[in-house]
Short mmCIF file of C-alpha atoms and ligand atoms in Angstrom, two decimals:
data_model
loop_
_atom_site.label_atom_id
_atom_site.label_comp_id
_atom_site.label_asym_id
_atom_site.label_seq_id
_atom_site.Cartn_x
_atom_site.Cartn_y
_atom_site.Cartn_z
CA MET A 859 -49.04 -15.20 89.42
CA GLU A 860 -49.83 -14.75 85.75
CA ILE A 861 -53.35 -15.05 84.33
CA PHE A 862 -53.94 -16.07 80.71
CA LYS A 863 -57.24 -16.09 78.88
CA GLU A 864 -55.91 -17.00 75.45
CA ILE A 865 -54.47 -20.32 74.31
CA ASP A 866 -51.74 -18.83 72.12
CA SER A 867 -50.27 -16.55 74.76
CA LEU A 868 -50.33 -19.35 77.37
CA LYS A 869 -48.57 -21.71 74.96
CA GLN A 870 -45.88 -19.12 74.21
CA ARG A 871 -45.25 -18.58 77.90
CA LEU A 872 -45.05 -22.33 78.58
CA GLN A 873 -42.71 -22.84 75.65
CA LYS A 874 -40.34 -20.27 77.12
CA LEU A 875 -40.44 -22.00 80.52
CA ARG A 876 -39.82 -25.39 78.95
CA SER A 877 -36.83 -24.02 77.04
CA GLN A 878 -35.44 -23.16 80.49
CA SER A 879 -35.94 -26.85 81.45
CA LYS A 880 -38.74 -26.07 83.91
CA THR A 881 -41.11 -28.94 84.69
CA VAL A 882 -44.82 -28.19 84.56
CA GLY A 883 -47.58 -29.54 86.83
CA PHE A 884 -51.18 -28.98 85.76
CA VAL A 885 -54.41 -28.93 87.78
CA PRO A 886 -57.61 -28.67 85.70
CA THR A 887 -60.60 -27.27 87.62
CA MET A 888 -64.01 -25.71 87.11
CA GLY A 889 -63.34 -22.97 89.68
CA ALA A 890 -65.29 -22.19 92.89
CA LEU A 891 -62.05 -23.36 94.43
CA HIS A 892 -61.67 -24.85 97.90
CA GLN A 893 -59.08 -26.71 99.96
CA GLY A 894 -59.69 -29.92 97.96
CA HIS A 895 -58.40 -28.13 94.85
CA MET A 896 -55.60 -26.60 96.91
CA SER A 897 -54.40 -30.07 97.97
CA LEU A 898 -53.83 -30.78 94.26
CA VAL A 899 -52.04 -27.45 93.83
CA GLU A 900 -49.84 -28.26 96.83
CA GLN A 901 -48.87 -31.63 95.33
CA ALA A 902 -48.18 -30.02 91.94
CA ASN A 903 -45.96 -27.41 93.64
CA LYS A 904 -44.01 -30.16 95.38
CA ASP A 905 -43.41 -32.23 92.24
CA ASN A 906 -42.79 -29.52 89.62
CA ASP A 907 -41.06 -26.18 89.01
CA ILE A 908 -44.19 -24.49 87.68
CA THR A 909 -47.84 -25.06 88.60
CA VAL A 910 -50.56 -24.24 86.08
CA VAL A 911 -54.24 -24.26 87.15
CA SER A 912 -57.07 -23.97 84.65
CA ILE A 913 -60.46 -22.58 85.58
CA PHE A 914 -63.12 -23.45 83.03
CA VAL A 915 -66.72 -24.47 83.60
CA ASN A 916 -66.92 -26.88 80.69
CA PRO A 917 -70.42 -26.76 79.16
CA THR A 918 -70.03 -30.02 77.24
CA GLN A 919 -69.79 -32.14 80.40
CA PHE A 920 -73.10 -30.91 81.83
CA ASN A 921 -76.01 -33.08 80.83
CA ASN A 922 -78.41 -30.72 82.58
CA LYS A 923 -78.76 -27.05 81.55
CA GLU A 924 -79.96 -25.86 84.95
CA ASP A 925 -76.98 -27.53 86.63
CA LEU A 926 -74.61 -25.65 84.28
CA GLU A 927 -76.36 -22.32 84.87
CA LYS A 928 -76.29 -22.57 88.63
CA TYR A 929 -72.76 -23.97 88.89
CA PRO A 930 -70.96 -21.62 91.36
CA ARG A 931 -68.55 -19.10 89.81
CA ASP A 932 -66.28 -16.67 91.67
CA PRO A 933 -63.15 -15.93 89.61
CA ASP A 934 -61.79 -13.15 91.84
CA ALA A 935 -61.95 -15.34 94.96
CA ASP A 936 -60.36 -18.17 92.93
CA PHE A 937 -57.46 -15.97 91.76
CA ALA A 938 -56.84 -14.76 95.34
CA LEU A 939 -56.82 -18.31 96.73
CA LEU A 940 -54.48 -19.52 93.99
CA GLU A 941 -52.10 -16.61 94.54
CA LYS A 942 -52.02 -17.42 98.27
CA ASN A 943 -51.25 -21.06 97.48
CA SER A 944 -48.27 -20.29 95.23
CA CYS A 945 -49.84 -21.12 91.90
CA ASP A 946 -47.67 -19.72 89.08
CA ILE A 947 -50.01 -19.59 86.11
CA VAL A 948 -53.80 -19.53 85.77
CA PHE A 949 -55.52 -20.35 82.51
CA ALA A 950 -59.08 -19.02 82.50
CA PRO A 951 -60.40 -19.18 78.92
CA SER A 952 -63.86 -18.25 77.63
CA VAL A 953 -66.15 -20.86 76.10
CA GLU A 954 -65.45 -19.33 72.65
CA GLU A 955 -61.71 -19.67 73.18
CA MET A 956 -62.00 -23.36 74.07
CA TYR A 957 -64.73 -24.19 71.55
CA PRO A 958 -64.48 -21.83 68.54
CA GLU A 959 -66.66 -24.44 66.87
CA PRO A 960 -68.67 -27.28 68.42
CA ASP A 961 -66.58 -30.26 69.53
CA THR A 962 -68.15 -33.26 67.83
CA ARG A 963 -65.55 -35.82 68.90
CA VAL A 964 -66.91 -39.03 70.35
CA PHE A 965 -64.70 -40.93 72.78
CA SER A 966 -65.34 -44.62 72.88
CA LEU A 967 -63.87 -46.05 76.06
CA GLY A 968 -66.07 -49.01 76.86
CA LYS A 969 -67.42 -49.99 80.26
CA VAL A 970 -65.20 -47.76 82.39
CA ALA A 971 -67.08 -44.73 81.04
CA GLU A 972 -70.49 -46.43 80.85
CA VAL A 973 -71.10 -47.58 84.42
CA MET A 974 -72.11 -45.39 87.40
CA GLU A 975 -71.67 -41.70 86.45
CA GLY A 976 -71.60 -42.74 82.81
CA LYS A 977 -75.02 -44.34 83.20
CA TYR A 978 -76.66 -41.64 85.31
CA ARG A 979 -75.11 -38.64 83.52
CA PRO A 980 -75.22 -39.59 79.82
CA GLY A 981 -72.66 -37.61 77.82
CA HIS A 982 -70.86 -36.39 80.93
CA PHE A 983 -67.62 -38.31 80.41
CA ASN A 984 -67.56 -37.55 76.69
CA GLY A 985 -67.54 -33.86 77.63
CA VAL A 986 -64.85 -34.48 80.24
CA CYS A 987 -62.71 -36.22 77.60
CA GLN A 988 -63.26 -33.36 75.15
CA VAL A 989 -62.07 -30.71 77.59
CA VAL A 990 -59.30 -32.70 79.26
CA SER A 991 -57.80 -33.77 75.92
CA LYS A 992 -57.81 -30.12 74.75
CA LEU A 993 -56.29 -28.87 78.00
CA LEU A 994 -53.56 -31.54 78.07
CA ALA A 995 -52.68 -30.74 74.44
CA ILE A 996 -52.45 -27.00 75.25
CA VAL A 997 -50.47 -27.24 78.51
CA GLU A 998 -48.42 -30.38 77.71
CA PRO A 999 -47.68 -30.89 81.41
CA ASP A 1000 -45.11 -33.26 82.86
CA ARG A 1001 -47.79 -34.23 85.39
CA ALA A 1002 -51.56 -33.60 85.56
CA TYR A 1003 -53.33 -33.86 88.91
CA PHE A 1004 -56.82 -35.23 89.52
CA GLY A 1005 -58.70 -35.83 92.78
CA GLN A 1006 -60.02 -39.23 93.88
CA LYS A 1007 -63.17 -37.36 94.88
CA ASP A 1008 -64.10 -38.01 91.24
CA TYR A 1009 -62.84 -41.58 91.33
CA GLN A 1010 -64.31 -42.76 88.04
CA GLN A 1011 -63.14 -39.61 86.25
CA ILE A 1012 -59.51 -40.57 86.87
CA ALA A 1013 -60.04 -44.03 85.38
CA VAL A 1014 -61.78 -42.48 82.36
CA VAL A 1015 -59.07 -39.85 81.84
CA LYS A 1016 -56.35 -42.51 82.04
CA ALA A 1017 -58.21 -44.67 79.50
CA MET A 1018 -58.75 -41.65 77.21
CA VAL A 1019 -55.06 -40.68 77.30
CA ARG A 1020 -53.98 -44.28 76.59
CA LYS A 1021 -56.30 -44.66 73.63
CA TYR A 1022 -56.54 -41.19 72.11
CA MET A 1023 -53.33 -39.37 73.13
CA PRO A 1024 -50.58 -41.97 72.56
CA ASP A 1025 -47.97 -39.20 72.18
CA PHE A 1026 -48.78 -37.61 75.54
CA GLU A 1027 -45.75 -38.20 77.72
CA GLY A 1028 -47.00 -36.71 80.99
CA GLU A 1029 -48.17 -38.63 84.02
CA ILE A 1030 -51.75 -38.65 85.32
CA VAL A 1031 -51.42 -38.31 89.10
CA SER A 1032 -54.30 -39.16 91.42
CA CYS A 1033 -54.60 -37.39 94.79
CA PRO A 1034 -56.57 -38.40 97.90
CA ILE A 1035 -59.98 -36.94 98.81
CA LYS A 1036 -59.81 -33.88 101.04
CA ARG A 1037 -62.55 -33.83 103.68
CA GLU A 1038 -63.92 -31.35 106.23
CA ALA A 1039 -62.97 -32.15 109.83
CA ASP A 1040 -66.35 -33.87 110.25
CA GLY A 1041 -65.85 -36.08 107.17
CA LEU A 1042 -67.84 -34.33 104.43
CA ALA A 1043 -65.92 -34.45 101.14
CA LEU A 1044 -65.12 -30.92 99.98
CA SER A 1045 -67.03 -29.98 96.84
CA SER A 1046 -67.83 -26.78 94.97
CA ARG A 1047 -71.47 -27.89 95.15
CA ASN A 1048 -71.50 -27.81 98.96
CA VAL A 1049 -72.24 -24.04 98.79
CA HIS A 1050 -75.75 -24.96 97.60
CA LEU A 1051 -76.54 -26.78 100.87
CA SER A 1052 -78.67 -25.13 103.57
CA PRO A 1053 -77.39 -25.61 107.15
CA GLU A 1054 -79.91 -28.43 107.61
CA GLN A 1055 -78.90 -30.11 104.33
CA ARG A 1056 -75.23 -29.68 105.27
CA GLN A 1057 -75.99 -31.65 108.44
CA SER A 1058 -77.76 -34.36 106.43
CA ALA A 1059 -74.83 -34.57 104.00
CA LEU A 1060 -72.62 -35.78 106.83
CA LEU A 1061 -74.44 -39.09 106.83
CA ILE A 1062 -72.90 -39.91 103.42
CA SER A 1063 -69.27 -40.03 104.58
CA LYS A 1064 -70.28 -41.52 107.94
CA THR A 1065 -72.05 -44.33 106.12
CA LEU A 1066 -69.01 -44.97 103.90
CA PHE A 1067 -66.68 -45.08 106.91
CA GLU A 1068 -69.03 -47.58 108.61
CA ALA A 1069 -69.21 -49.64 105.43
CA LYS A 1070 -65.43 -49.87 105.32
CA LYS A 1071 -65.41 -51.13 108.91
CA MET A 1072 -68.00 -53.76 107.97
CA SER A 1073 -65.87 -54.83 105.02
CA ASP A 1074 -62.76 -55.05 107.23
CA LYS A 1075 -64.72 -57.37 109.52
CA GLY A 1076 -65.66 -59.64 106.60
CA ALA A 1077 -69.14 -58.49 105.55
CA SER A 1078 -70.40 -59.50 102.10
CA GLN A 1079 -71.05 -57.10 99.24
CA LYS A 1080 -74.79 -57.65 99.68
CA GLN A 1081 -74.68 -56.85 103.40
CA ILE A 1082 -72.66 -53.70 102.80
CA ARG A 1083 -74.94 -52.49 100.02
CA GLU A 1084 -78.08 -53.13 102.09
CA PHE A 1085 -76.57 -51.31 105.07
CA ILE A 1086 -75.74 -48.27 102.92
CA LYS A 1087 -79.21 -48.15 101.35
CA GLN A 1088 -80.97 -48.40 104.70
CA ASN A 1089 -78.72 -45.90 106.44
CA ILE A 1090 -79.10 -43.22 103.75
CA ALA A 1091 -82.89 -43.77 103.78
CA THR A 1092 -83.05 -42.72 107.46
CA ASP A 1093 -82.57 -39.05 106.51
CA ALA A 1094 -85.55 -37.44 104.81
CA ASN A 1095 -83.34 -34.90 102.96
CA LEU A 1096 -81.30 -37.62 101.28
CA CYS A 1097 -82.20 -39.67 98.24
CA LEU A 1098 -79.78 -42.35 97.07
CA GLU A 1099 -79.23 -42.37 93.31
CA TYR A 1100 -76.84 -45.33 93.28
CA VAL A 1101 -74.30 -47.20 95.34
CA GLU A 1102 -71.86 -49.55 93.64
CA ILE A 1103 -69.10 -51.74 94.96
CA ALA A 1104 -66.64 -52.03 92.08
CA ASP A 1105 -63.15 -53.17 91.20
CA SER A 1106 -60.90 -50.23 92.02
CA ASP A 1107 -59.09 -50.44 88.66
CA THR A 1108 -61.72 -51.48 86.13
CA LEU A 1109 -64.79 -50.13 88.01
CA LEU A 1110 -66.61 -53.30 87.00
CA PRO A 1111 -68.66 -55.39 89.46
CA ILE A 1112 -66.62 -57.76 91.60
CA PRO A 1113 -67.31 -61.47 91.29
CA GLY A 1114 -67.72 -63.37 94.52
CA ASP A 1115 -69.11 -62.59 97.91
CA LYS A 1116 -66.47 -60.41 99.58
CA PRO A 1117 -65.24 -57.14 98.12
CA LYS A 1118 -61.52 -57.24 97.26
CA ASN A 1119 -59.45 -54.38 95.76
CA ALA A 1120 -62.72 -52.52 95.71
CA VAL A 1121 -64.10 -49.01 95.83
CA ILE A 1122 -67.57 -48.06 97.02
CA CYS A 1123 -68.97 -45.22 94.90
CA ILE A 1124 -72.10 -43.44 96.02
CA THR A 1125 -74.28 -40.65 94.65
CA VAL A 1126 -76.91 -39.01 96.79
CA TYR A 1127 -79.28 -36.12 96.23
CA ASP A 1128 -79.38 -33.83 99.25
CA GLY A 1129 -82.43 -31.74 98.41
CA LYS A 1130 -81.64 -30.70 94.82
CA THR A 1131 -77.87 -30.94 95.23
CA ARG A 1132 -76.19 -34.00 93.78
CA LEU A 1133 -73.29 -35.16 95.95
CA ILE A 1134 -70.78 -37.89 95.13
CA ASP A 1135 -68.35 -39.66 97.42
CA ASN A 1136 -66.37 -42.88 97.54
CA ILE A 1137 -64.11 -44.98 99.73
CA LEU A 1138 -61.44 -47.56 98.93
CA LEU A 1139 -61.82 -50.89 100.73
P1 AMP B 38 -63.81 -29.68 89.78
O1 AMP B 38 -63.48 -28.23 89.88
O2 AMP B 38 -64.93 -30.11 90.65
O3 AMP B 38 -63.93 -30.15 88.35
O4 AMP B 38 -62.55 -30.44 90.36
C1 AMP B 38 -61.26 -30.22 89.85
C2 AMP B 38 -60.33 -31.27 90.39
O5 AMP B 38 -60.28 -31.18 91.82
C3 AMP B 38 -60.81 -32.70 90.07
O6 AMP B 38 -59.68 -33.50 89.75
C4 AMP B 38 -61.45 -33.13 91.36
O7 AMP B 38 -61.44 -34.52 91.56
C5 AMP B 38 -60.57 -32.43 92.39
N1 AMP B 38 -61.28 -32.30 93.67
C6 AMP B 38 -62.50 -31.75 93.87
N2 AMP B 38 -62.85 -31.88 95.16
C7 AMP B 38 -61.85 -32.56 95.78
C8 AMP B 38 -61.62 -33.03 97.11
N3 AMP B 38 -62.51 -32.84 98.08
N4 AMP B 38 -60.46 -33.68 97.36
C9 AMP B 38 -59.55 -33.90 96.38
N5 AMP B 38 -59.70 -33.48 95.11
C10 AMP B 38 -60.83 -32.82 94.81
#
């Protein structure tokens, strides 16, 4: 496995590989890697000759300074896990390398980036678009892999590529959520949970699984939303920030009573840790 910290040397290496007709799969991450990230690496390995993983805690997508400062970082453990999972190339740049000067670009993507996470984390998706557009331009992958754990992020990235990177020829591939055996969605932020909070967190996925059953049996959007609110409120550690039932493509509210082609997106504070999860109906 090769590790690059500089854009130019990574580009040179990738150019050489491309001249040998190797296909490149790319997995952008913020590190503190876990099996959720590894499921993306596994898919990239299957579909491509070379897998590139970036590790970069992108400051411009954090709308809260404390959140950025306490974001978990463990590069040596990350490199070891990637090596074990047959990653070929790691790109781990510094902030100065990625942003030699401030990135002032504003991405205007309409509603898809304004609802849910866009509303509760102002500026978050603009930062995501800044870093993802830079990374895609550097790596020029045949395929880039994103997890449905961050459901809205995939829709935003796709919209950004369509509008702002018309020459990008790669494919944006979305991969299913990887969960613990008990249902909790894997997340780098889970390391912040105490054993008691970890137990409370379980209620989030349990509630989503129940909600899907309700939907399968014909419950209305209102009934599902009320059920979710009440269920989350039964645990004193949990505080619901929002739950939305949205069109799985546009992420806009669904007209009518019953959810169709929908996704339920939920954000819950477990103590001070902000957890997100979702389920397709
Ligand atoms: P992050 O390091 O949190 O920015 O995540 C990097 C990529 O891994 C994103 O595309 C995430 O959606 C994806 N990812 C994170 N957790 C999971 C998970 N539990 N299952 C699938 N993909 C995930």
